[in-house]
């Protein structure tokens, strides 16, 4: 992997006829040092995507949570839950399409969304969500506020986040 570089350049000082006065009072030709912390942003992003396989940690994922509904009856609750998480600074979206639940979950997993929050009639009645991680593991249902807190605790670089 090549990200940062430091290079000595002998030709540019020559080309621009750069000089300085050395300790003996004589003109001398400097050596330029070029540095690039990341080489290029494109290279850095490419290495990051390749290293993670596009499965970014929670804090870096473009979409951190996707609510998926079982039927259209849960759409209002999912939309309100999405707005709640967004108000807390989380990047959330809701899949309100009239598609089968398995299809929506599979699409979210393929998009590498870290957390998929399933919403059915029981979740609407109880004011909860049933989260599952992109690796397929499930977490016990929890109240929406507790879910937002759970996400906020894991939404920091370097603390492991969500697999």
Short mmCIF file of N, CA, C and O in Angstrom, two decimals, residues 1-123:
data_model
loop_
_atom_site.label_atom_id
_atom_site.label_comp_id
_atom_site.label_asym_id
_atom_site.label_seq_id
_atom_site.Cartn_x
_atom_site.Cartn_y
_atom_site.Cartn_z
N UNK A 1 0.84 -1.18 0.00
CA UNK A 1 0.00 0.00 0.00
C UNK A 1 0.88 1.23 0.00
O UNK A 1 1.84 1.31 0.74
N UNK A 2 0.51 2.19 -0.79
CA UNK A 2 1.24 3.46 -0.80
C UNK A 2 0.24 4.57 -0.55
O UNK A 2 -0.65 4.78 -1.34
N UNK A 3 0.39 5.22 0.56
CA UNK A 3 -0.47 6.37 0.84
C UNK A 3 0.36 7.63 0.93
O UNK A 3 0.24 8.51 0.12
N UNK A 4 1.22 7.73 1.92
CA UNK A 4 1.98 8.96 2.07
C UNK A 4 3.35 8.81 1.40
O UNK A 4 3.92 7.72 1.36
N UNK A 5 3.85 9.90 0.88
CA UNK A 5 5.16 9.89 0.23
C UNK A 5 5.93 11.13 0.62
O UNK A 5 5.34 12.18 0.92
N UNK A 6 7.24 11.02 0.63
CA UNK A 6 8.15 12.17 0.76
C UNK A 6 9.23 11.94 -0.29
O UNK A 6 9.88 10.90 -0.29
N UNK A 7 9.40 12.89 -1.19
CA UNK A 7 10.32 12.71 -2.30
C UNK A 7 11.30 13.88 -2.36
O UNK A 7 10.89 15.04 -2.18
N UNK A 8 12.55 13.57 -2.63
CA UNK A 8 13.56 14.61 -2.85
C UNK A 8 13.56 14.97 -4.34
O UNK A 8 13.57 14.11 -5.20
N UNK A 9 13.53 16.27 -4.61
CA UNK A 9 13.47 16.76 -5.98
C UNK A 9 14.69 17.63 -6.24
O UNK A 9 14.86 18.69 -5.64
N UNK A 10 15.56 17.16 -7.15
CA UNK A 10 16.77 17.90 -7.47
C UNK A 10 16.58 18.74 -8.74
O UNK A 10 17.34 19.67 -8.98
N UNK A 11 15.58 18.41 -9.56
CA UNK A 11 15.45 19.09 -10.84
C UNK A 11 14.70 20.42 -10.76
O UNK A 11 15.04 21.36 -11.47
N UNK A 12 13.67 20.51 -9.94
CA UNK A 12 12.90 21.76 -9.89
C UNK A 12 13.73 22.94 -9.38
O UNK A 12 13.65 24.03 -9.95
N UNK A 13 14.55 22.78 -8.34
CA UNK A 13 15.38 23.93 -7.94
C UNK A 13 16.32 24.37 -9.06
O UNK A 13 16.58 25.56 -9.24
N UNK A 14 16.79 23.40 -9.83
CA UNK A 14 17.66 23.72 -10.97
C UNK A 14 16.87 24.48 -12.03
O UNK A 14 17.31 25.51 -12.54
N UNK A 15 15.70 23.99 -12.35
CA UNK A 15 14.86 24.60 -13.37
C UNK A 15 14.49 26.04 -13.02
O UNK A 15 14.48 26.92 -13.88
N UNK A 16 14.19 26.29 -11.75
CA UNK A 16 13.80 27.64 -11.32
C UNK A 16 14.99 28.47 -10.84
O UNK A 16 14.82 29.58 -10.34
N UNK A 17 16.18 27.91 -11.00
CA UNK A 17 17.41 28.60 -10.61
C UNK A 17 17.33 29.11 -9.18
O UNK A 17 17.69 30.25 -8.86
N UNK A 18 16.89 28.22 -8.30
CA UNK A 18 16.77 28.58 -6.88
C UNK A 18 18.13 28.47 -6.21
O UNK A 18 18.90 27.54 -6.48
N UNK A 19 18.43 29.41 -5.34
CA UNK A 19 19.66 29.35 -4.56
C UNK A 19 19.38 29.89 -3.16
O UNK A 19 18.37 30.56 -2.93
N UNK A 20 20.30 29.57 -2.27
CA UNK A 20 20.29 30.16 -0.94
C UNK A 20 21.75 30.40 -0.56
O UNK A 20 22.67 29.88 -1.20
N UNK A 21 21.98 31.16 0.46
CA UNK A 21 23.35 31.42 0.92
C UNK A 21 23.65 30.45 2.06
O UNK A 21 22.96 30.44 3.08
N UNK A 22 24.70 29.64 1.85
CA UNK A 22 25.04 28.65 2.87
C UNK A 22 25.86 29.26 3.99
O UNK A 22 26.10 30.48 4.03
N UNK A 23 26.33 28.41 4.93
CA UNK A 23 27.07 28.88 6.12
C UNK A 23 28.36 29.60 5.76
O UNK A 23 28.84 30.44 6.52
N UNK A 24 28.93 29.26 4.61
CA UNK A 24 30.18 29.91 4.21
C UNK A 24 29.93 31.19 3.41
O UNK A 24 30.88 31.81 2.93
N UNK A 25 28.66 31.59 3.26
CA UNK A 25 28.34 32.82 2.54
C UNK A 25 28.27 32.64 1.04
O UNK A 25 28.18 33.62 0.31
N UNK A 26 28.33 31.41 0.56
CA UNK A 26 28.32 31.13 -0.88
C UNK A 26 26.92 30.69 -1.32
O UNK A 26 26.19 30.04 -0.56
N UNK A 27 26.53 31.04 -2.57
CA UNK A 27 25.24 30.54 -3.05
C UNK A 27 25.28 29.02 -3.23
O UNK A 27 26.28 28.47 -3.66
N UNK A 28 24.19 28.38 -2.88
CA UNK A 28 24.09 26.92 -3.01
C UNK A 28 22.70 26.58 -3.55
O UNK A 28 21.75 27.34 -3.41
N UNK A 29 22.62 25.42 -4.19
CA UNK A 29 21.35 24.97 -4.76
C UNK A 29 20.61 24.15 -3.71
O UNK A 29 21.16 23.19 -3.17
N UNK A 30 19.36 24.48 -3.40
CA UNK A 30 18.60 23.69 -2.43
C UNK A 30 18.08 22.40 -3.05
O UNK A 30 18.10 22.21 -4.26
N UNK A 31 17.62 21.52 -2.20
CA UNK A 31 16.91 20.31 -2.62
C UNK A 31 15.48 20.48 -2.12
O UNK A 31 15.26 20.82 -0.96
N UNK A 32 14.52 20.28 -3.01
CA UNK A 32 13.11 20.40 -2.60
C UNK A 32 12.63 19.06 -2.05
O UNK A 32 13.02 18.00 -2.54
N UNK A 33 11.78 19.14 -1.06
CA UNK A 33 11.13 17.94 -0.54
C UNK A 33 9.63 18.08 -0.82
O UNK A 33 8.99 19.02 -0.35
N UNK A 34 9.12 17.15 -1.60
CA UNK A 34 7.69 17.11 -1.88
C UNK A 34 7.09 16.08 -0.92
O UNK A 34 7.63 15.00 -0.75
N UNK A 35 5.99 16.44 -0.33
CA UNK A 35 5.30 15.45 0.50
C UNK A 35 3.84 15.40 0.11
O UNK A 35 3.24 16.40 -0.26
N UNK A 36 3.31 14.22 0.18
CA UNK A 36 1.88 14.02 -0.05
C UNK A 36 1.39 13.09 1.05
O UNK A 36 1.84 11.95 1.15
N UNK A 37 0.53 13.61 1.90
CA UNK A 37 0.07 12.82 3.05
C UNK A 37 -0.69 11.59 2.59
O UNK A 37 -0.51 10.50 3.10
N UNK A 38 -1.57 11.73 1.62
CA UNK A 38 -2.36 10.60 1.13
C UNK A 38 -1.99 10.19 -0.29
O UNK A 38 -2.62 9.32 -0.84
N UNK A 39 -1.01 10.79 -0.87
CA UNK A 39 -0.73 10.53 -2.28
C UNK A 39 -1.78 11.22 -3.11
O UNK A 39 -1.56 12.27 -3.66
N UNK A 40 -2.95 10.66 -3.14
CA UNK A 40 -4.09 11.31 -3.77
C UNK A 40 -5.35 10.82 -3.06
O UNK A 40 -5.39 9.70 -2.54
N UNK A 41 -6.35 11.65 -3.03
CA UNK A 41 -7.60 11.27 -2.39
C UNK A 41 -8.22 10.06 -3.09
O UNK A 41 -8.74 9.16 -2.44
N UNK A 42 -8.11 10.03 -4.41
CA UNK A 42 -8.68 8.92 -5.15
C UNK A 42 -8.01 7.60 -4.76
O UNK A 42 -8.67 6.58 -4.61
N UNK A 43 -6.69 7.62 -4.62
CA UNK A 43 -5.96 6.41 -4.24
C UNK A 43 -6.37 5.97 -2.84
O UNK A 43 -6.59 4.80 -2.58
N UNK A 44 -6.49 6.93 -1.93
CA UNK A 44 -6.89 6.62 -0.56
C UNK A 44 -8.28 5.98 -0.54
O UNK A 44 -8.49 4.96 0.11
N UNK A 45 -9.24 6.56 -1.25
CA UNK A 45 -10.60 6.02 -1.28
C UNK A 45 -10.58 4.62 -1.90
O UNK A 45 -11.25 3.70 -1.42
N UNK A 46 -9.82 4.45 -2.96
CA UNK A 46 -9.71 3.14 -3.60
C UNK A 46 -9.18 2.09 -2.66
O UNK A 46 -9.70 0.97 -2.59
N UNK A 47 -8.14 2.42 -1.90
CA UNK A 47 -7.58 1.47 -0.94
C UNK A 47 -8.58 1.19 0.17
O UNK A 47 -8.75 0.04 0.60
N UNK A 48 -9.28 2.21 0.63
CA UNK A 48 -10.27 2.03 1.69
C UNK A 48 -11.40 1.10 1.23
O UNK A 48 -11.78 0.18 1.94
N UNK A 49 -11.91 1.32 0.03
CA UNK A 49 -12.99 0.48 -0.49
C UNK A 49 -12.49 -0.94 -0.69
O UNK A 49 -13.16 -1.92 -0.33
N UNK A 50 -11.27 -1.09 -1.22
CA UNK A 50 -10.72 -2.42 -1.44
C UNK A 50 -10.49 -3.15 -0.12
O UNK A 50 -10.82 -4.33 0.02
N UNK A 51 -9.97 -2.45 0.85
CA UNK A 51 -9.67 -3.06 2.15
C UNK A 51 -10.94 -3.51 2.87
O UNK A 51 -10.98 -4.57 3.49
N UNK A 52 -11.99 -2.71 2.81
CA UNK A 52 -13.22 -3.04 3.53
C UNK A 52 -14.21 -3.81 2.67
O UNK A 52 -15.25 -4.26 3.17
N UNK A 53 -13.93 -3.95 1.39
CA UNK A 53 -14.88 -4.60 0.49
C UNK A 53 -16.17 -3.80 0.38
O UNK A 53 -17.22 -4.34 0.05
N UNK A 54 -16.10 -2.50 0.67
CA UNK A 54 -17.28 -1.65 0.62
C UNK A 54 -18.12 -1.71 1.89
O UNK A 54 -19.08 -0.97 2.02
N UNK A 55 -17.76 -2.59 2.82
CA UNK A 55 -18.50 -2.72 4.08
C UNK A 55 -17.87 -1.78 5.10
O UNK A 55 -17.10 -2.19 5.96
N UNK A 56 -18.19 -0.51 4.97
CA UNK A 56 -17.60 0.50 5.84
C UNK A 56 -18.09 0.34 7.27
O UNK A 56 -19.22 -0.11 7.50
N UNK A 57 -17.26 0.74 8.23
CA UNK A 57 -17.74 0.73 9.61
C UNK A 57 -18.90 1.71 9.77
O UNK A 57 -19.09 2.61 8.95
N UNK A 58 -19.65 1.54 10.83
CA UNK A 58 -20.86 2.34 11.04
C UNK A 58 -20.60 3.83 10.90
O UNK A 58 -21.34 4.53 10.22
N UNK A 59 -19.53 4.34 11.51
CA UNK A 59 -19.28 5.78 11.52
C UNK A 59 -18.97 6.32 10.13
O UNK A 59 -19.14 7.51 9.87
N UNK A 60 -18.55 5.47 9.20
CA UNK A 60 -18.15 5.91 7.88
C UNK A 60 -19.17 5.57 6.78
O UNK A 60 -19.12 6.13 5.69
N UNK A 61 -20.08 4.68 7.07
CA UNK A 61 -21.04 4.22 6.06
C UNK A 61 -21.92 5.37 5.58
O UNK A 61 -22.43 6.15 6.38
N UNK A 62 -22.11 5.49 4.27
CA UNK A 62 -22.97 6.56 3.75
C UNK A 62 -24.40 6.45 4.28
O UNK A 62 -25.05 7.44 4.54
N UNK A 63 -24.88 5.22 4.41
CA UNK A 63 -26.20 4.98 5.01
C UNK A 63 -25.96 4.04 6.18
O UNK A 63 -25.54 2.91 5.99
N UNK A 64 -26.21 4.52 7.39
CA UNK A 64 -25.90 3.74 8.58
C UNK A 64 -27.01 2.77 8.95
O UNK A 64 -26.75 1.68 9.46
N UNK A 65 -28.25 3.18 8.74
CA UNK A 65 -29.41 2.38 9.12
C UNK A 65 -30.44 2.43 8.01
O UNK A 65 -30.69 3.50 7.44
N UNK A 66 -31.04 1.28 7.73
CA UNK A 66 -32.16 1.25 6.78
C UNK A 66 -33.32 0.54 7.47
O UNK A 66 -33.20 -0.60 7.90
N UNK A 67 -34.42 1.26 7.58
CA UNK A 67 -35.65 0.66 8.09
C UNK A 67 -36.34 -0.07 6.95
O UNK A 67 -36.48 0.48 5.86
N UNK A 68 -36.74 -1.31 7.20
CA UNK A 68 -37.49 -2.08 6.22
C UNK A 68 -38.81 -2.50 6.85
O UNK A 68 -38.85 -2.93 8.00
N UNK A 69 -39.87 -2.31 6.13
CA UNK A 69 -41.21 -2.61 6.64
C UNK A 69 -41.69 -3.95 6.11
O UNK A 69 -41.33 -4.36 5.00
N UNK A 70 -42.53 -4.61 6.92
CA UNK A 70 -43.09 -5.89 6.51
C UNK A 70 -44.23 -5.65 5.52
O UNK A 70 -44.33 -6.33 4.50
N UNK A 71 -45.09 -4.67 5.82
CA UNK A 71 -46.19 -4.31 4.92
C UNK A 71 -46.31 -2.79 4.89
O UNK A 71 -45.64 -2.08 5.64
N UNK A 72 -47.21 -2.31 4.08
CA UNK A 72 -47.44 -0.86 3.98
C UNK A 72 -47.99 -0.26 5.28
O UNK A 72 -47.89 0.95 5.49
N UNK A 73 -48.58 -1.09 6.14
CA UNK A 73 -49.15 -0.57 7.39
C UNK A 73 -48.08 0.05 8.29
O UNK A 73 -48.40 0.89 9.12
N UNK A 74 -46.84 -0.30 8.14
CA UNK A 74 -45.78 0.21 9.02
C UNK A 74 -45.04 1.41 8.42
O UNK A 74 -44.11 1.93 9.03
N UNK A 75 -45.44 1.86 7.26
CA UNK A 75 -44.71 2.92 6.57
C UNK A 75 -44.63 4.21 7.38
O UNK A 75 -43.57 4.84 7.45
N UNK A 76 -45.73 4.62 8.00
CA UNK A 76 -45.71 5.87 8.77
C UNK A 76 -44.75 5.77 9.94
O UNK A 76 -43.99 6.71 10.21
N UNK A 77 -44.77 4.64 10.63
CA UNK A 77 -43.88 4.45 11.78
C UNK A 77 -42.42 4.45 11.33
O UNK A 77 -41.56 5.08 11.95
N UNK A 78 -42.13 3.75 10.23
CA UNK A 78 -40.75 3.69 9.72
C UNK A 78 -40.27 5.07 9.29
O UNK A 78 -39.11 5.44 9.54
N UNK A 79 -41.15 5.84 8.66
CA UNK A 79 -40.77 7.20 8.24
C UNK A 79 -40.49 8.07 9.46
O UNK A 79 -39.52 8.85 9.48
N UNK A 80 -41.33 7.95 10.49
CA UNK A 80 -41.12 8.73 11.72
C UNK A 80 -39.84 8.29 12.43
O UNK A 80 -39.08 9.13 12.94
N UNK A 81 -39.56 6.99 12.45
CA UNK A 81 -38.34 6.48 13.08
C UNK A 81 -37.11 6.98 12.33
O UNK A 81 -36.10 7.35 12.94
N UNK A 82 -37.20 7.02 11.02
CA UNK A 82 -36.10 7.54 10.20
C UNK A 82 -35.84 9.00 10.55
O UNK A 82 -34.69 9.41 10.74
N UNK A 83 -36.90 9.78 10.66
CA UNK A 83 -36.76 11.20 11.01
C UNK A 83 -36.15 11.36 12.40
O UNK A 83 -35.32 12.25 12.63
N UNK A 84 -36.53 10.49 13.33
CA UNK A 84 -35.97 10.54 14.69
C UNK A 84 -34.46 10.31 14.66
O UNK A 84 -33.71 11.05 15.30
N UNK A 85 -34.03 9.31 13.93
CA UNK A 85 -32.59 9.03 13.87
C UNK A 85 -31.84 10.14 13.14
O UNK A 85 -30.74 10.52 13.55
N UNK A 86 -32.42 10.66 12.09
CA UNK A 86 -31.78 11.77 11.38
C UNK A 86 -31.64 12.99 12.28
O UNK A 86 -30.63 13.69 12.23
N UNK A 87 -32.64 13.24 13.12
CA UNK A 87 -32.57 14.36 14.06
C UNK A 87 -31.44 14.15 15.07
O UNK A 87 -30.91 15.12 15.61
N UNK A 88 -31.06 12.90 15.29
CA UNK A 88 -29.95 12.59 16.20
C UNK A 88 -28.62 12.56 15.46
O UNK A 88 -27.59 12.19 16.02
N UNK A 89 -28.62 12.94 14.18
CA UNK A 89 -27.37 13.02 13.42
C UNK A 89 -26.95 11.73 12.75
O UNK A 89 -25.82 11.62 12.26
N UNK A 90 -27.83 10.75 12.70
CA UNK A 90 -27.51 9.48 12.06
C UNK A 90 -28.01 9.49 10.63
O UNK A 90 -28.98 10.15 10.29
N UNK A 91 -27.31 8.75 9.76
CA UNK A 91 -27.70 8.67 8.35
C UNK A 91 -28.63 7.47 8.18
O UNK A 91 -28.17 6.34 8.07
N UNK A 92 -29.92 7.74 8.18
CA UNK A 92 -30.93 6.69 8.13
C UNK A 92 -31.83 6.89 6.93
O UNK A 92 -32.02 8.00 6.45
N UNK A 93 -32.39 5.77 6.46
CA UNK A 93 -33.33 5.80 5.35
C UNK A 93 -34.37 4.71 5.60
O UNK A 93 -34.15 3.81 6.42
N UNK A 94 -35.47 4.80 4.91
CA UNK A 94 -36.52 3.80 5.03
C UNK A 94 -36.85 3.23 3.66
O UNK A 94 -36.98 3.98 2.69
N UNK A 95 -36.95 1.92 3.60
CA UNK A 95 -37.37 1.24 2.38
C UNK A 95 -38.86 0.94 2.53
O UNK A 95 -39.24 -0.01 3.20
N UNK A 96 -39.69 1.78 1.92
CA UNK A 96 -41.14 1.68 2.08
C UNK A 96 -41.81 1.04 0.85
O UNK A 96 -43.02 1.09 0.71
N UNK A 97 -41.01 0.43 0.01
CA UNK A 97 -41.56 -0.18 -1.20
C UNK A 97 -42.44 -1.38 -0.86
O UNK A 97 -42.25 -2.04 0.15
N UNK A 98 -43.35 -1.67 -1.73
CA UNK A 98 -44.24 -2.81 -1.58
C UNK A 98 -43.54 -4.05 -2.15
O UNK A 98 -43.90 -4.56 -3.21
N UNK A 99 -42.51 -4.50 -1.44
CA UNK A 99 -41.73 -5.67 -1.82
C UNK A 99 -41.71 -6.64 -0.65
O UNK A 99 -42.02 -6.27 0.48
N UNK A 100 -41.31 -7.87 -0.90
CA UNK A 100 -41.22 -8.86 0.17
C UNK A 100 -40.11 -8.45 1.13
O UNK A 100 -39.08 -7.89 0.73
N UNK A 101 -40.31 -8.76 2.41
CA UNK A 101 -39.35 -8.40 3.45
C UNK A 101 -37.96 -8.99 3.16
O UNK A 101 -36.96 -8.29 3.25
N UNK A 102 -37.91 -10.25 2.80
CA UNK A 102 -36.63 -10.89 2.51
C UNK A 102 -35.87 -10.20 1.40
O UNK A 102 -34.64 -10.06 1.45
N UNK A 103 -36.59 -9.75 0.39
CA UNK A 103 -35.98 -9.03 -0.73
C UNK A 103 -35.37 -7.72 -0.25
O UNK A 103 -34.24 -7.38 -0.61
N UNK A 104 -36.11 -6.98 0.58
CA UNK A 104 -35.61 -5.69 1.07
C UNK A 104 -34.39 -5.89 1.98
O UNK A 104 -33.43 -5.12 1.91
N UNK A 105 -34.43 -6.92 2.82
CA UNK A 105 -33.29 -7.20 3.70
C UNK A 105 -32.07 -7.57 2.87
O UNK A 105 -30.97 -7.09 3.11
N UNK A 106 -32.28 -8.44 1.89
CA UNK A 106 -31.17 -8.87 1.03
C UNK A 106 -30.55 -7.69 0.29
O UNK A 106 -29.33 -7.56 0.19
N UNK A 107 -31.40 -6.79 -0.23
CA UNK A 107 -30.88 -5.61 -0.91
C UNK A 107 -30.06 -4.73 0.04
O UNK A 107 -29.01 -4.21 -0.34
N UNK A 108 -30.53 -4.55 1.26
CA UNK A 108 -29.79 -3.75 2.24
C UNK A 108 -28.45 -4.41 2.57
O UNK A 108 -27.43 -3.73 2.70
N UNK A 109 -28.44 -5.73 2.69
CA UNK A 109 -27.19 -6.44 2.95
C UNK A 109 -26.23 -6.31 1.78
O UNK A 109 -25.04 -6.09 1.96
N UNK A 110 -26.75 -6.40 0.57
CA UNK A 110 -25.90 -6.26 -0.62
C UNK A 110 -25.36 -4.84 -0.74
O UNK A 110 -24.25 -4.64 -1.24
N UNK A 111 -26.12 -3.85 -0.27
CA UNK A 111 -25.67 -2.47 -0.27
C UNK A 111 -24.72 -2.20 0.88
O UNK A 111 -24.21 -1.09 1.02
N UNK A 112 -24.52 -3.22 1.72
CA UNK A 112 -23.59 -3.16 2.86
C UNK A 112 -23.99 -2.11 3.89
O UNK A 112 -23.15 -1.46 4.50
N UNK A 113 -25.30 -1.95 4.07
CA UNK A 113 -25.81 -1.06 5.12
C UNK A 113 -25.50 -1.75 6.45
O UNK A 113 -25.88 -2.92 6.64
N UNK A 114 -24.83 -1.10 7.39
CA UNK A 114 -24.42 -1.77 8.64
C UNK A 114 -25.57 -2.30 9.49
O UNK A 114 -25.46 -3.38 10.05
N UNK A 115 -26.67 -1.54 9.59
CA UNK A 115 -27.78 -1.97 10.45
C UNK A 115 -29.09 -1.88 9.67
O UNK A 115 -29.40 -0.85 9.07
N UNK A 116 -29.84 -2.97 9.72
CA UNK A 116 -31.14 -3.03 9.08
C UNK A 116 -32.17 -3.16 10.20
O UNK A 116 -32.09 -4.07 11.02
N UNK A 117 -33.10 -2.23 10.26
CA UNK A 117 -34.11 -2.22 11.32
C UNK A 117 -35.44 -2.67 10.74
O UNK A 117 -36.05 -1.97 9.95
N UNK A 118 -35.86 -3.87 11.14
CA UNK A 118 -37.10 -4.44 10.64
C UNK A 118 -38.27 -3.90 11.47
O UNK A 118 -38.21 -3.84 12.69
N UNK A 119 -39.31 -3.48 10.76
CA UNK A 119 -40.49 -2.92 11.41
C UNK A 119 -41.73 -3.67 10.92
O UNK A 119 -42.05 -3.64 9.74
N UNK A 120 -42.39 -4.35 11.87
CA UNK A 120 -43.65 -5.03 11.58
C UNK A 120 -44.73 -4.49 12.49
O UNK A 120 -44.52 -3.51 13.22
N UNK A 121 -45.88 -5.15 12.51
CA UNK A 121 -46.99 -4.69 13.35
C UNK A 121 -46.61 -4.67 14.83
O UNK A 121 -46.96 -3.75 15.55
N UNK A 122 -45.90 -5.70 15.30
CA UNK A 122 -45.51 -5.75 16.71
C UNK A 122 -44.62 -4.57 17.09
O UNK A 122 -44.81 -3.95 18.14
N UNK A 123 -43.68 -4.22 16.22
CA UNK A 123 -42.79 -3.09 16.50
C UNK A 123 -43.57 -1.78 16.54
O UNK A 123 -43.32 -0.93 17.40
#
